[in-house]
């Protein structure tokens, strides 16, 4: 079990580092590269650099609110 946990942790760390590197390059470095450079083919348009994190944040907050609401309703039913 310990080896599986280490493997999952390593894969999660590697995935997080890859996403962070991609996003950092996309947002910070890419605007300074000429728009006709071939590297732009590997990235989404710049507008998505804001829309994707905002959408993910809204979804996360909605899921968190639903979870808290369900927990509150279940705890209220147990008291009654």
PDB file of C-alpha atoms in Angstrom:
ATOM      1  CA  UNK A   1       0.000   0.000   0.000  1.00  0.00           C
ATOM      2  CA  UNK A   2       2.838   2.374   0.770  1.00  0.00           C
ATOM      3  CA  UNK A   3       4.301   2.020  -2.734  1.00  0.00           C
ATOM      4  CA  UNK A   4       0.913   2.757  -4.305  1.00  0.00           C
ATOM      5  CA  UNK A   5       0.543   5.891  -2.172  1.00  0.00           C
ATOM      6  CA  UNK A   6       3.983   7.084  -3.216  1.00  0.00           C
ATOM      7  CA  UNK A   7       3.187   6.437  -6.870  1.00  0.00           C
ATOM      8  CA  UNK A   8      -0.109   8.319  -6.686  1.00  0.00           C
ATOM      9  CA  UNK A   9       1.590  11.190  -4.870  1.00  0.00           C
ATOM     10  CA  UNK A  10       4.346  11.313  -7.469  1.00  0.00           C
ATOM     11  CA  UNK A  11       1.836  11.324 -10.332  1.00  0.00           C
ATOM     12  CA  UNK A  12      -0.227  14.062  -8.690  1.00  0.00           C
ATOM     13  CA  UNK A  13       2.902  16.147  -8.107  1.00  0.00           C
ATOM     14  CA  UNK A  14       4.055  15.620 -11.681  1.00  0.00           C
ATOM     15  CA  UNK A  15       0.622  16.559 -13.043  1.00  0.00           C
ATOM     16  CA  UNK A  16       0.451  19.682 -10.873  1.00  0.00           C
ATOM     17  CA  UNK A  17       3.937  20.759 -11.890  1.00  0.00           C
ATOM     18  CA  UNK A  18       3.115  20.217 -15.565  1.00  0.00           C
ATOM     19  CA  UNK A  19      -0.078  22.284 -15.354  1.00  0.00           C
ATOM     20  CA  UNK A  20       1.709  25.035 -13.430  1.00  0.00           C
ATOM     21  CA  UNK A  21       4.543  25.158 -15.977  1.00  0.00           C
ATOM     22  CA  UNK A  22       2.142  25.187 -18.936  1.00  0.00           C
ATOM     23  CA  UNK A  23      -0.040  27.934 -17.425  1.00  0.00           C
ATOM     24  CA  UNK A  24       2.943  30.042 -16.368  1.00  0.00           C
ATOM     25  CA  UNK A  25       4.474  29.857 -19.830  1.00  0.00           C
ATOM     26  CA  UNK A  26       1.070  30.574 -21.408  1.00  0.00           C
ATOM     27  CA  UNK A  27       0.306  33.634 -19.285  1.00  0.00           C
ATOM     28  CA  UNK A  28       3.712  35.180 -18.573  1.00  0.00           C
ATOM     29  CA  UNK A  29       6.039  34.311 -21.446  1.00  0.00           C
ATOM     30  CA  UNK A  30       3.783  33.789 -24.468  1.00  0.00           C
ATOM     31  CA  UNK A  31       2.556  37.414 -24.737  1.00  0.00           C
ATOM     32  CA  UNK A  32       6.141  38.474 -25.448  1.00  0.00           C
ATOM     33  CA  UNK A  33       6.553  35.992 -28.320  1.00  0.00           C
ATOM     34  CA  UNK A  34       5.607  37.067 -31.859  1.00  0.00           C
ATOM     35  CA  UNK A  35       2.067  36.018 -32.739  1.00  0.00           C
ATOM     36  CA  UNK A  36       3.187  34.254 -35.935  1.00  0.00           C
ATOM     37  CA  UNK A  37       5.648  32.015 -34.058  1.00  0.00           C
ATOM     38  CA  UNK A  38       4.894  28.274 -34.237  1.00  0.00           C
ATOM     39  CA  UNK A  39       4.766  27.958 -30.429  1.00  0.00           C
ATOM     40  CA  UNK A  40       1.351  29.671 -30.420  1.00  0.00           C
ATOM     41  CA  UNK A  41      -0.113  26.549 -32.060  1.00  0.00           C
ATOM     42  CA  UNK A  42       0.329  24.652 -28.785  1.00  0.00           C
ATOM     43  CA  UNK A  43      -1.675  27.083 -26.631  1.00  0.00           C
ATOM     44  CA  UNK A  44      -5.281  28.206 -26.461  1.00  0.00           C
ATOM     45  CA  UNK A  45      -6.158  31.860 -27.156  1.00  0.00           C
ATOM     46  CA  UNK A  46      -5.175  34.277 -24.395  1.00  0.00           C
ATOM     47  CA  UNK A  47      -8.796  34.910 -23.303  1.00  0.00           C
ATOM     48  CA  UNK A  48      -9.022  31.375 -21.972  1.00  0.00           C
ATOM     49  CA  UNK A  49      -6.173  32.068 -19.548  1.00  0.00           C
ATOM     50  CA  UNK A  50      -8.703  33.956 -17.430  1.00  0.00           C
ATOM     51  CA  UNK A  51     -11.923  32.142 -18.322  1.00  0.00           C
ATOM     52  CA  UNK A  52     -10.747  28.626 -17.436  1.00  0.00           C
ATOM     53  CA  UNK A  53      -9.584  29.429 -13.849  1.00  0.00           C
ATOM     54  CA  UNK A  54     -12.689  31.570 -13.205  1.00  0.00           C
ATOM     55  CA  UNK A  55     -14.984  28.808 -14.438  1.00  0.00           C
ATOM     56  CA  UNK A  56     -13.108  26.206 -12.383  1.00  0.00           C
ATOM     57  CA  UNK A  57     -13.367  28.428  -9.296  1.00  0.00           C
ATOM     58  CA  UNK A  58     -17.110  28.936  -9.744  1.00  0.00           C
ATOM     59  CA  UNK A  59     -17.652  25.188 -10.183  1.00  0.00           C
ATOM     60  CA  UNK A  60     -15.520  24.481  -7.096  1.00  0.00           C
ATOM     61  CA  UNK A  61     -17.449  26.999  -4.986  1.00  0.00           C
ATOM     62  CA  UNK A  62     -20.777  25.578  -6.178  1.00  0.00           C
ATOM     63  CA  UNK A  63     -19.737  22.039  -5.323  1.00  0.00           C
ATOM     64  CA  UNK A  64     -18.487  23.186  -1.931  1.00  0.00           C
ATOM     65  CA  UNK A  65     -21.768  24.997  -1.221  1.00  0.00           C
ATOM     66  CA  UNK A  66     -23.768  21.909  -2.231  1.00  0.00           C
ATOM     67  CA  UNK A  67     -21.629  19.699   0.020  1.00  0.00           C
ATOM     68  CA  UNK A  68     -22.021  22.039   2.991  1.00  0.00           C
ATOM     69  CA  UNK A  69     -25.768  22.238   2.380  1.00  0.00           C
ATOM     70  CA  UNK A  70     -26.116  18.453   2.274  1.00  0.00           C
ATOM     71  CA  UNK A  71     -24.090  18.060   5.471  1.00  0.00           C
ATOM     72  CA  UNK A  72     -26.213  20.684   7.227  1.00  0.00           C
ATOM     73  CA  UNK A  73     -29.452  18.999   6.132  1.00  0.00           C
ATOM     74  CA  UNK A  74     -28.241  15.577   7.263  1.00  0.00           C
ATOM     75  CA  UNK A  75     -27.152  16.915  10.656  1.00  0.00           C
ATOM     76  CA  UNK A  76     -30.510  18.648  11.069  1.00  0.00           C
ATOM     77  CA  UNK A  77     -32.366  15.381  10.344  1.00  0.00           C
ATOM     78  CA  UNK A  78     -30.294  13.513  12.941  1.00  0.00           C
ATOM     79  CA  UNK A  79     -31.252  16.019  15.669  1.00  0.00           C
ATOM     80  CA  UNK A  80     -34.984  15.677  14.925  1.00  0.00           C
TER      81      UNK A  80
END
